[in-house]
Amino acid sequence: MPDDRGQDYVIAPNPEAVRLTRRVLGTDHTGAQTELSVVEERPLTIFLNRQEIVTAMTIGDYPEYLAVGFLRNQGMLRDDDVVTRVDYDDDLEVVVVRTERE
């Protein structure tokens, strides 16, 4: 999806994804009841191998990429680390990133 500078994103949020929002009732400026979808943050716990690292609040879009990116950004994944598997459990809201190196 191009941004305002003409660059393309490899991964972009999907505003149509039902699981990222929930329906809420409210009152608009005229006093009429209205129903709309709002983005809802949920907890996501990130593990590196067997070690729990962090529970972050996220909208839940692309949790596997978020977990790997977080670990890389925090210096917990090195340049030479080999990620062997990334498991996401939607019910538990957990991502486990597995590497060759413990």
PDB file of N, CA and C in Angstrom:
ATOM      1  N   MET A   1       0.857  -1.169   0.000  1.00  0.00           N
ATOM      2  CA  MET A   1       0.000   0.000   0.000  1.00  0.00           C
ATOM      3  C   MET A   1       0.903   1.232   0.000  1.00  0.00           C
ATOM      4  N   PRO A   2       0.756   2.123  -0.956  1.00  0.00           N
ATOM      5  CA  PRO A   2       1.603   3.312  -0.997  1.00  0.00           C
ATOM      6  C   PRO A   2       1.262   4.273   0.134  1.00  0.00           C
ATOM      7  N   ASP A   3       2.300   4.889   0.708  1.00  0.00           N
ATOM      8  CA  ASP A   3       2.046   5.924   1.705  1.00  0.00           C
ATOM      9  C   ASP A   3       2.058   7.279   0.997  1.00  0.00           C
ATOM     10  N   ASP A   4       1.952   8.353   1.761  1.00  0.00           N
ATOM     11  CA  ASP A   4       1.869   9.673   1.144  1.00  0.00           C
ATOM     12  C   ASP A   4       3.180  10.105   0.487  1.00  0.00           C
ATOM     13  N   ARG A   5       4.252   9.350   0.703  1.00  0.00           N
ATOM     14  CA  ARG A   5       5.531   9.644   0.041  1.00  0.00           C
ATOM     15  C   ARG A   5       5.760   8.732  -1.151  1.00  0.00           C
ATOM     16  N   GLY A   6       4.760   7.886  -1.483  1.00  0.00           N
ATOM     17  CA  GLY A   6       4.877   7.013  -2.642  1.00  0.00           C
ATOM     18  C   GLY A   6       5.593   5.709  -2.373  1.00  0.00           C
ATOM     19  N   GLN A   7       5.972   5.423  -1.112  1.00  0.00           N
ATOM     20  CA  GLN A   7       6.657   4.180  -0.796  1.00  0.00           C
ATOM     21  C   GLN A   7       5.631   3.056  -0.627  1.00  0.00           C
ATOM     22  N   ASP A   8       6.043   1.843  -0.927  1.00  0.00           N
ATOM     23  CA  ASP A   8       5.168   0.685  -0.741  1.00  0.00           C
ATOM     24  C   ASP A   8       5.529  -0.024   0.555  1.00  0.00           C
ATOM     25  N   TYR A   9       4.504  -0.468   1.279  1.00  0.00           N
ATOM     26  CA  TYR A   9       4.701  -1.255   2.482  1.00  0.00           C
ATOM     27  C   TYR A   9       4.589  -2.730   2.134  1.00  0.00           C
ATOM     28  N   VAL A  10       5.446  -3.552   2.703  1.00  0.00           N
ATOM     29  CA  VAL A  10       5.357  -4.988   2.515  1.00  0.00           C
ATOM     30  C   VAL A  10       4.164  -5.516   3.294  1.00  0.00           C
ATOM     31  N   ILE A  11       3.986  -5.000   4.505  1.00  0.00           N
ATOM     32  CA  ILE A  11       2.869  -5.395   5.364  1.00  0.00           C
ATOM     33  C   ILE A  11       2.140  -4.124   5.785  1.00  0.00           C
ATOM     34  N   ALA A  12       0.839  -4.123   5.594  1.00  0.00           N
ATOM     35  CA  ALA A  12       0.040  -2.971   6.006  1.00  0.00           C
ATOM     36  C   ALA A  12      -1.155  -3.471   6.803  1.00  0.00           C
ATOM     37  N   PRO A  13      -1.641  -2.676   7.751  1.00  0.00           N
ATOM     38  CA  PRO A  13      -2.824  -3.088   8.514  1.00  0.00           C
ATOM     39  C   PRO A  13      -4.016  -3.297   7.594  1.00  0.00           C
ATOM     40  N   ASN A  14      -4.866  -4.218   7.987  1.00  0.00           N
ATOM     41  CA  ASN A  14      -6.085  -4.465   7.233  1.00  0.00           C
ATOM     42  C   ASN A  14      -7.263  -3.903   8.021  1.00  0.00           C
ATOM     43  N   PRO A  15      -7.750  -2.715   7.673  1.00  0.00           N
ATOM     44  CA  PRO A  15      -8.832  -2.104   8.441  1.00  0.00           C
ATOM     45  C   PRO A  15     -10.142  -2.885   8.370  1.00  0.00           C
ATOM     46  N   GLU A  16     -10.250  -3.822   7.445  1.00  0.00           N
ATOM     47  CA  GLU A  16     -11.469  -4.632   7.311  1.00  0.00           C
ATOM     48  C   GLU A  16     -11.443  -5.875   8.203  1.00  0.00           C
ATOM     49  N   ALA A  17     -10.319  -6.175   8.844  1.00  0.00           N
ATOM     50  CA  ALA A  17     -10.200  -7.387   9.665  1.00  0.00           C
ATOM     51  C   ALA A  17     -11.099  -7.278  10.893  1.00  0.00           C
ATOM     52  N   VAL A  18     -12.093  -8.129  10.981  1.00  0.00           N
ATOM     53  CA  VAL A  18     -13.091  -8.080  12.039  1.00  0.00           C
ATOM     54  C   VAL A  18     -12.460  -8.302  13.413  1.00  0.00           C
ATOM     55  N   ARG A  19     -11.456  -9.148  13.521  1.00  0.00           N
ATOM     56  CA  ARG A  19     -10.875  -9.475  14.821  1.00  0.00           C
ATOM     57  C   ARG A  19     -10.092  -8.330  15.454  1.00  0.00           C
ATOM     58  N   LEU A  20      -9.836  -7.261  14.704  1.00  0.00           N
ATOM     59  CA  LEU A  20      -9.082  -6.131  15.240  1.00  0.00           C
ATOM     60  C   LEU A  20      -9.975  -5.097  15.921  1.00  0.00           C
ATOM     61  N   THR A  21     -11.289  -5.235  15.754  1.00  0.00           N
ATOM     62  CA  THR A  21     -12.212  -4.241  16.301  1.00  0.00           C
ATOM     63  C   THR A  21     -13.345  -4.918  17.061  1.00  0.00           C
ATOM     64  N   ARG A  22     -14.093  -4.092  17.787  1.00  0.00           N
ATOM     65  CA  ARG A  22     -15.342  -4.577  18.376  1.00  0.00           C
ATOM     66  C   ARG A  22     -16.390  -3.501  18.192  1.00  0.00           C
ATOM     67  N   ARG A  23     -17.633  -3.910  18.153  1.00  0.00           N
ATOM     68  CA  ARG A  23     -18.749  -2.989  17.963  1.00  0.00           C
ATOM     69  C   ARG A  23     -19.123  -2.359  19.309  1.00  0.00           C
ATOM     70  N   VAL A  24     -19.327  -1.061  19.309  1.00  0.00           N
ATOM     71  CA  VAL A  24     -19.762  -0.363  20.511  1.00  0.00           C
ATOM     72  C   VAL A  24     -20.943   0.545  20.166  1.00  0.00           C
ATOM     73  N   LEU A  25     -21.810   0.738  21.149  1.00  0.00           N
ATOM     74  CA  LEU A  25     -22.928   1.665  21.017  1.00  0.00           C
ATOM     75  C   LEU A  25     -22.528   2.997  21.627  1.00  0.00           C
ATOM     76  N   GLY A  26     -22.993   4.065  21.010  1.00  0.00           N
ATOM     77  CA  GLY A  26     -22.700   5.388  21.533  1.00  0.00           C
ATOM     78  C   GLY A  26     -23.778   6.367  21.129  1.00  0.00           C
ATOM     79  N   THR A  27     -23.567   7.608  21.497  1.00  0.00           N
ATOM     80  CA  THR A  27     -24.490   8.673  21.156  1.00  0.00           C
ATOM     81  C   THR A  27     -23.728   9.713  20.352  1.00  0.00           C
ATOM     82  N   ASP A  28     -24.281  10.100  19.208  1.00  0.00           N
ATOM     83  CA  ASP A  28     -23.587  11.091  18.386  1.00  0.00           C
ATOM     84  C   ASP A  28     -23.925  12.514  18.838  1.00  0.00           C
ATOM     85  N   HIS A  29     -23.424  13.485  18.124  1.00  0.00           N
ATOM     86  CA  HIS A  29     -23.577  14.893  18.505  1.00  0.00           C
ATOM     87  C   HIS A  29     -25.021  15.386  18.484  1.00  0.00           C
ATOM     88  N   THR A  30     -25.908  14.634  17.808  1.00  0.00           N
ATOM     89  CA  THR A  30     -27.324  15.033  17.764  1.00  0.00           C
ATOM     90  C   THR A  30     -28.145  14.333  18.842  1.00  0.00           C
ATOM     91  N   GLY A  31     -27.505  13.438  19.587  1.00  0.00           N
ATOM     92  CA  GLY A  31     -28.213  12.684  20.618  1.00  0.00           C
ATOM     93  C   GLY A  31     -28.743  11.351  20.136  1.00  0.00           C
ATOM     94  N   ALA A  32     -28.525  11.043  18.858  1.00  0.00           N
ATOM     95  CA  ALA A  32     -28.991   9.767  18.299  1.00  0.00           C
ATOM     96  C   ALA A  32     -28.024   8.652  18.656  1.00  0.00           C
ATOM     97  N   GLN A  33     -28.583   7.467  18.905  1.00  0.00           N
ATOM     98  CA  GLN A  33     -27.725   6.306  19.163  1.00  0.00           C
ATOM     99  C   GLN A  33     -27.064   5.874  17.873  1.00  0.00           C
ATOM    100  N   THR A  34     -25.809   5.466  17.997  1.00  0.00           N
ATOM    101  CA  THR A  34     -25.061   4.996  16.842  1.00  0.00           C
ATOM    102  C   THR A  34     -24.209   3.801  17.250  1.00  0.00           C
ATOM    103  N   GLU A  35     -23.917   2.948  16.304  1.00  0.00           N
ATOM    104  CA  GLU A  35     -23.052   1.787  16.547  1.00  0.00           C
ATOM    105  C   GLU A  35     -21.892   1.863  15.571  1.00  0.00           C
ATOM    106  N   LEU A  36     -20.684   1.644  16.078  1.00  0.00           N
ATOM    107  CA  LEU A  36     -19.517   1.684  15.213  1.00  0.00           C
ATOM    108  C   LEU A  36     -18.462   0.712  15.705  1.00  0.00           C
ATOM    109  N   SER A  37     -17.517   0.417  14.831  1.00  0.00           N
ATOM    110  CA  SER A  37     -16.390  -0.451  15.174  1.00  0.00           C
ATOM    111  C   SER A  37     -15.246   0.397  15.699  1.00  0.00           C
ATOM    112  N   VAL A  38     -14.644  -0.046  16.794  1.00  0.00           N
ATOM    113  CA  VAL A  38     -13.477   0.637  17.344  1.00  0.00           C
ATOM    114  C   VAL A  38     -12.331  -0.363  17.480  1.00  0.00           C
ATOM    115  N   VAL A  39     -11.134   0.117  17.286  1.00  0.00           N
ATOM    116  CA  VAL A  39      -9.943  -0.719  17.458  1.00  0.00           C
ATOM    117  C   VAL A  39      -9.796  -1.016  18.940  1.00  0.00           C
ATOM    118  N   GLU A  40      -9.491  -2.268  19.243  1.00  0.00           N
ATOM    119  CA  GLU A  40      -9.367  -2.685  20.631  1.00  0.00           C
ATOM    120  C   GLU A  40      -8.003  -3.329  20.848  1.00  0.00           C
ATOM    121  N   GLU A  41      -7.258  -2.802  21.799  1.00  0.00           N
ATOM    122  CA  GLU A  41      -5.975  -3.410  22.127  1.00  0.00           C
ATOM    123  C   GLU A  41      -6.184  -4.634  22.999  1.00  0.00           C
ATOM    124  N   ARG A  42      -5.309  -5.623  22.770  1.00  0.00           N
ATOM    125  CA  ARG A  42      -5.331  -6.851  23.556  1.00  0.00           C
ATOM    126  C   ARG A  42      -3.902  -7.180  23.970  1.00  0.00           C
ATOM    127  N   PRO A  43      -3.750  -7.940  25.060  1.00  0.00           N
ATOM    128  CA  PRO A  43      -2.394  -8.325  25.468  1.00  0.00           C
ATOM    129  C   PRO A  43      -1.828  -9.388  24.536  1.00  0.00           C
ATOM    130  N   LEU A  44      -0.533  -9.320  24.315  1.00  0.00           N
ATOM    131  CA  LEU A  44       0.192 -10.330  23.547  1.00  0.00           C
ATOM    132  C   LEU A  44       1.468 -10.628  24.311  1.00  0.00           C
ATOM    133  N   THR A  45       1.614 -11.871  24.747  1.00  0.00           N
ATOM    134  CA  THR A  45       2.813 -12.278  25.486  1.00  0.00           C
ATOM    135  C   THR A  45       3.805 -12.889  24.509  1.00  0.00           C
ATOM    136  N   ILE A  46       5.035 -12.405  24.555  1.00  0.00           N
ATOM    137  CA  ILE A  46       6.097 -12.849  23.652  1.00  0.00           C
ATOM    138  C   ILE A  46       7.108 -13.678  24.441  1.00  0.00           C
ATOM    139  N   PHE A  47       7.372 -14.868  23.936  1.00  0.00           N
ATOM    140  CA  PHE A  47       8.394 -15.756  24.484  1.00  0.00           C
ATOM    141  C   PHE A  47       9.527 -15.864  23.483  1.00  0.00           C
ATOM    142  N   LEU A  48      10.753 -15.977  23.989  1.00  0.00           N
ATOM    143  CA  LEU A  48      11.916 -16.334  23.176  1.00  0.00           C
ATOM    144  C   LEU A  48      12.370 -17.680  23.689  1.00  0.00           C
ATOM    145  N   ASN A  49      12.182 -18.697  22.863  1.00  0.00           N
ATOM    146  CA  ASN A  49      12.393 -20.085  23.263  1.00  0.00           C
ATOM    147  C   ASN A  49      11.527 -20.367  24.494  1.00  0.00           C
ATOM    148  N   ARG A  50      12.094 -20.688  25.630  1.00  0.00           N
ATOM    149  CA  ARG A  50      11.286 -20.998  26.822  1.00  0.00           C
ATOM    150  C   ARG A  50      11.160 -19.831  27.799  1.00  0.00           C
ATOM    151  N   GLN A  51      11.714 -18.679  27.440  1.00  0.00           N
ATOM    152  CA  GLN A  51      11.751 -17.533  28.352  1.00  0.00           C
ATOM    153  C   GLN A  51      10.662 -16.519  27.999  1.00  0.00           C
ATOM    154  N   GLU A  52       9.793 -16.227  28.976  1.00  0.00           N
ATOM    155  CA  GLU A  52       8.811 -15.164  28.761  1.00  0.00           C
ATOM    156  C   GLU A  52       9.549 -13.827  28.778  1.00  0.00           C
ATOM    157  N   ILE A  53       9.306 -13.006  27.754  1.00  0.00           N
ATOM    158  CA  ILE A  53      10.027 -11.746  27.609  1.00  0.00           C
ATOM    159  C   ILE A  53       9.170 -10.552  28.020  1.00  0.00           C
ATOM    160  N   VAL A  54       7.968 -10.441  27.457  1.00  0.00           N
ATOM    161  CA  VAL A  54       7.143  -9.266  27.711  1.00  0.00           C
ATOM    162  C   VAL A  54       5.690  -9.562  27.351  1.00  0.00           C
ATOM    163  N   THR A  55       4.790  -8.860  28.008  1.00  0.00           N
ATOM    164  CA  THR A  55       3.402  -8.827  27.566  1.00  0.00           C
ATOM    165  C   THR A  55       3.145  -7.399  27.102  1.00  0.00           C
ATOM    166  N   ALA A  56       2.821  -7.267  25.837  1.00  0.00           N
ATOM    167  CA  ALA A  56       2.608  -5.956  25.228  1.00  0.00           C
ATOM    168  C   ALA A  56       1.142  -5.796  24.851  1.00  0.00           C
ATOM    169  N   MET A  57       0.686  -4.572  24.849  1.00  0.00           N
ATOM    170  CA  MET A  57      -0.657  -4.284  24.356  1.00  0.00           C
ATOM    171  C   MET A  57      -0.552  -3.977  22.869  1.00  0.00           C
ATOM    172  N   THR A  58      -1.393  -4.639  22.066  1.00  0.00           N
ATOM    173  CA  THR A  58      -1.319  -4.516  20.616  1.00  0.00           C
ATOM    174  C   THR A  58      -2.710  -4.696  20.024  1.00  0.00           C
ATOM    175  N   ILE A  59      -2.894  -4.235  18.811  1.00  0.00           N
ATOM    176  CA  ILE A  59      -4.177  -4.455  18.154  1.00  0.00           C
ATOM    177  C   ILE A  59      -4.282  -5.891  17.636  1.00  0.00           C
ATOM    178  N   GLY A  60      -3.182  -6.619  17.649  1.00  0.00           N
ATOM    179  CA  GLY A  60      -3.219  -8.031  17.269  1.00  0.00           C
ATOM    180  C   GLY A  60      -3.022  -8.296  15.793  1.00  0.00           C
ATOM    181  N   ASP A  61      -2.612  -7.295  15.044  1.00  0.00           N
ATOM    182  CA  ASP A  61      -2.384  -7.459  13.614  1.00  0.00           C
ATOM    183  C   ASP A  61      -0.967  -7.972  13.391  1.00  0.00           C
ATOM    184  N   TYR A  62      -0.807  -9.100  12.721  1.00  0.00           N
ATOM    185  CA  TYR A  62       0.491  -9.707  12.432  1.00  0.00           C
ATOM    186  C   TYR A  62       1.321  -9.965  13.694  1.00  0.00           C
ATOM    187  N   PRO A  63       0.810 -10.728  14.642  1.00  0.00           N
ATOM    188  CA  PRO A  63       1.531 -10.934  15.910  1.00  0.00           C
ATOM    189  C   PRO A  63       2.887 -11.615  15.756  1.00  0.00           C
ATOM    190  N   GLU A  64       3.014 -12.505  14.783  1.00  0.00           N
ATOM    191  CA  GLU A  64       4.291 -13.196  14.592  1.00  0.00           C
ATOM    192  C   GLU A  64       5.381 -12.199  14.191  1.00  0.00           C
ATOM    193  N   TYR A  65       5.062 -11.307  13.244  1.00  0.00           N
ATOM    194  CA  TYR A  65       6.041 -10.312  12.804  1.00  0.00           C
ATOM    195  C   TYR A  65       6.345  -9.322  13.926  1.00  0.00           C
ATOM    196  N   LEU A  66       5.320  -8.953  14.679  1.00  0.00           N
ATOM    197  CA  LEU A  66       5.521  -8.030  15.790  1.00  0.00           C
ATOM    198  C   LEU A  66       6.498  -8.627  16.800  1.00  0.00           C
ATOM    199  N   ALA A  67       6.336  -9.909  17.120  1.00  0.00           N
ATOM    200  CA  ALA A  67       7.200 -10.565  18.108  1.00  0.00           C
ATOM    201  C   ALA A  67       8.651 -10.617  17.628  1.00  0.00           C
ATOM    202  N   VAL A  68       8.864 -11.039  16.394  1.00  0.00           N
ATOM    203  CA  VAL A  68      10.230 -11.119  15.862  1.00  0.00           C
ATOM    204  C   VAL A  68      10.844  -9.726  15.783  1.00  0.00           C
ATOM    205  N   GLY A  69      10.067  -8.742  15.331  1.00  0.00           N
ATOM    206  CA  GLY A  69      10.568  -7.371  15.250  1.00  0.00           C
ATOM    207  C   GLY A  69      10.916  -6.804  16.614  1.00  0.00           C
ATOM    208  N   PHE A  70      10.084  -7.082  17.613  1.00  0.00           N
ATOM    209  CA  PHE A  70      10.363  -6.607  18.969  1.00  0.00           C
ATOM    210  C   PHE A  70      11.667  -7.206  19.490  1.00  0.00           C
ATOM    211  N   LEU A  71      11.807  -8.524  19.348  1.00  0.00           N
ATOM    212  CA  LEU A  71      13.013  -9.198  19.849  1.00  0.00           C
ATOM    213  C   LEU A  71      14.266  -8.696  19.136  1.00  0.00           C
ATOM    214  N   ARG A  72      14.155  -8.455  17.856  1.00  0.00           N
ATOM    215  CA  ARG A  72      15.289  -7.936  17.082  1.00  0.00           C
ATOM    216  C   ARG A  72      15.625  -6.514  17.527  1.00  0.00           C
ATOM    217  N   ASN A  73      14.602  -5.679  17.674  1.00  0.00           N
ATOM    218  CA  ASN A  73      14.791  -4.292  18.074  1.00  0.00           C
ATOM    219  C   ASN A  73      15.420  -4.174  19.459  1.00  0.00           C
ATOM    220  N   GLN A  74      15.097  -5.089  20.352  1.00  0.00           N
ATOM    221  CA  GLN A  74      15.616  -5.057  21.717  1.00  0.00           C
ATOM    222  C   GLN A  74      16.976  -5.740  21.850  1.00  0.00           C
ATOM    223  N   GLY A  75      17.521  -6.232  20.742  1.00  0.00           N
ATOM    224  CA  GLY A  75      18.836  -6.866  20.760  1.00  0.00           C
ATOM    225  C   GLY A  75      18.817  -8.286  21.296  1.00  0.00           C
ATOM    226  N   MET A  76      17.653  -8.882  21.385  1.00  0.00           N
ATOM    227  CA  MET A  76      17.543 -10.259  21.890  1.00  0.00           C
ATOM    228  C   MET A  76      17.732 -11.276  20.773  1.00  0.00           C
ATOM    229  N   LEU A  77      17.591 -10.845  19.537  1.00  0.00           N
ATOM    230  CA  LEU A  77      17.934 -11.668  18.376  1.00  0.00           C
ATOM    231  C   LEU A  77      19.129 -11.017  17.703  1.00  0.00           C
ATOM    232  N   ARG A  78      20.197 -11.793  17.541  1.00  0.00           N
ATOM    233  CA  ARG A  78      21.413 -11.270  16.917  1.00  0.00           C
ATOM    234  C   ARG A  78      21.351 -11.476  15.406  1.00  0.00           C
ATOM    235  N   ASP A  79      22.282 -10.833  14.706  1.00  0.00           N
ATOM    236  CA  ASP A  79      22.352 -10.972  13.247  1.00  0.00           C
ATOM    237  C   ASP A  79      22.521 -12.422  12.824  1.00  0.00           C
ATOM    238  N   ASP A  80      23.268 -13.199  13.620  1.00  0.00           N
ATOM    239  CA  ASP A  80      23.552 -14.576  13.233  1.00  0.00           C
ATOM    240  C   ASP A  80      22.549 -15.587  13.803  1.00  0.00           C
ATOM    241  N   ASP A  81      21.539 -15.143  14.525  1.00  0.00           N
ATOM    242  CA  ASP A  81      20.518 -16.065  15.039  1.00  0.00           C
ATOM    243  C   ASP A  81      19.670 -16.605  13.895  1.00  0.00           C
ATOM    244  N   VAL A  82      19.331 -17.873  14.015  1.00  0.00           N
ATOM    245  CA  VAL A  82      18.452 -18.515  13.043  1.00  0.00           C
ATOM    246  C   VAL A  82      17.125 -18.795  13.731  1.00  0.00           C
ATOM    247  N   VAL A  83      16.074 -18.135  13.254  1.00  0.00           N
ATOM    248  CA  VAL A  83      14.732 -18.394  13.777  1.00  0.00           C
ATOM    249  C   VAL A  83      14.233 -19.672  13.115  1.00  0.00           C
ATOM    250  N   THR A  84      13.962 -20.685  13.940  1.00  0.00           N
ATOM    251  CA  THR A  84      13.547 -21.980  13.402  1.00  0.00           C
ATOM    252  C   THR A  84      12.032 -22.129  13.329  1.00  0.00           C
ATOM    253  N   ARG A  85      11.329 -21.344  14.152  1.00  0.00           N
ATOM    254  CA  ARG A  85       9.876 -21.480  14.175  1.00  0.00           C
ATOM    255  C   ARG A  85       9.270 -20.321  14.953  1.00  0.00           C
ATOM    256  N   VAL A  86       8.084 -19.902  14.526  1.00  0.00           N
ATOM    257  CA  VAL A  86       7.313 -18.894  15.250  1.00  0.00           C
ATOM    258  C   VAL A  86       5.901 -19.439  15.385  1.00  0.00           C
ATOM    259  N   ASP A  87       5.468 -19.639  16.627  1.00  0.00           N
ATOM    260  CA  ASP A  87       4.133 -20.180  16.895  1.00  0.00           C
ATOM    261  C   ASP A  87       3.277 -19.114  17.553  1.00  0.00           C
ATOM    262  N   TYR A  88       2.045 -18.984  17.050  1.00  0.00           N
ATOM    263  CA  TYR A  88       1.094 -18.027  17.627  1.00  0.00           C
ATOM    264  C   TYR A  88      -0.165 -18.778  18.039  1.00  0.00           C
ATOM    265  N   ASP A  89      -0.608 -18.554  19.274  1.00  0.00           N
ATOM    266  CA  ASP A  89      -1.850 -19.131  19.768  1.00  0.00           C
ATOM    267  C   ASP A  89      -2.822 -17.992  20.029  1.00  0.00           C
ATOM    268  N   ASP A  90      -3.846 -17.900  19.197  1.00  0.00           N
ATOM    269  CA  ASP A  90      -4.815 -16.805  19.292  1.00  0.00           C
ATOM    270  C   ASP A  90      -5.624 -16.880  20.583  1.00  0.00           C
ATOM    271  N   ASP A  91      -5.963 -18.090  21.028  1.00  0.00           N
ATOM    272  CA  ASP A  91      -6.749 -18.239  22.256  1.00  0.00           C
ATOM    273  C   ASP A  91      -5.969 -17.770  23.489  1.00  0.00           C
ATOM    274  N   LEU A  92      -4.685 -18.128  23.559  1.00  0.00           N
ATOM    275  CA  LEU A  92      -3.846 -17.735  24.703  1.00  0.00           C
ATOM    276  C   LEU A  92      -3.204 -16.366  24.513  1.00  0.00           C
ATOM    277  N   GLU A  93      -3.256 -15.841  23.299  1.00  0.00           N
ATOM    278  CA  GLU A  93      -2.622 -14.568  22.947  1.00  0.00           C
ATOM    279  C   GLU A  93      -1.133 -14.590  23.280  1.00  0.00           C
ATOM    280  N   VAL A  94      -0.469 -15.618  22.747  1.00  0.00           N
ATOM    281  CA  VAL A  94       0.954 -15.860  23.006  1.00  0.00           C
ATOM    282  C   VAL A  94       1.669 -16.135  21.689  1.00  0.00           C
ATOM    283  N   VAL A  95       2.878 -15.580  21.562  1.00  0.00           N
ATOM    284  CA  VAL A  95       3.773 -15.895  20.447  1.00  0.00           C
ATOM    285  C   VAL A  95       5.050 -16.468  21.037  1.00  0.00           C
ATOM    286  N   VAL A  96       5.494 -17.594  20.488  1.00  0.00           N
ATOM    287  CA  VAL A  96       6.762 -18.193  20.887  1.00  0.00           C
ATOM    288  C   VAL A  96       7.688 -18.170  19.680  1.00  0.00           C
ATOM    289  N   VAL A  97       8.807 -17.456  19.815  1.00  0.00           N
ATOM    290  CA  VAL A  97       9.827 -17.408  18.768  1.00  0.00           C
ATOM    291  C   VAL A  97      10.918 -18.382  19.178  1.00  0.00           C
ATOM    292  N   ARG A  98      11.191 -19.347  18.306  1.00  0.00           N
ATOM    293  CA  ARG A  98      12.195 -20.369  18.602  1.00  0.00           C
ATOM    294  C   ARG A  98      13.410 -20.166  17.709  1.00  0.00           C
ATOM    295  N   THR A  99      14.598 -20.287  18.327  1.00  0.00           N
ATOM    296  CA  THR A  99      15.841 -20.121  17.601  1.00  0.00           C
ATOM    297  C   THR A  99      16.733 -21.337  17.818  1.00  0.00           C
ATOM    298  N   GLU A 100      17.731 -21.482  16.931  1.00  0.00           N
ATOM    299  CA  GLU A 100      18.703 -22.568  17.121  1.00  0.00           C
ATOM    300  C   GLU A 100      19.492 -22.374  18.399  1.00  0.00           C
ATOM    301  N   ARG A 101      19.853 -21.119  18.684  1.00  0.00           N
ATOM    302  CA  ARG A 101      20.613 -20.800  19.887  1.00  0.00           C
ATOM    303  C   ARG A 101      19.641 -20.592  21.041  1.00  0.00           C
ATOM    304  N   GLU A 102      19.881 -21.232  22.168  1.00  0.00           N
ATOM    305  CA  GLU A 102      19.017 -21.028  23.346  1.00  0.00           C
ATOM    306  C   GLU A 102      19.335 -19.725  24.015  1.00  0.00           C
TER     307      GLU A 102
END
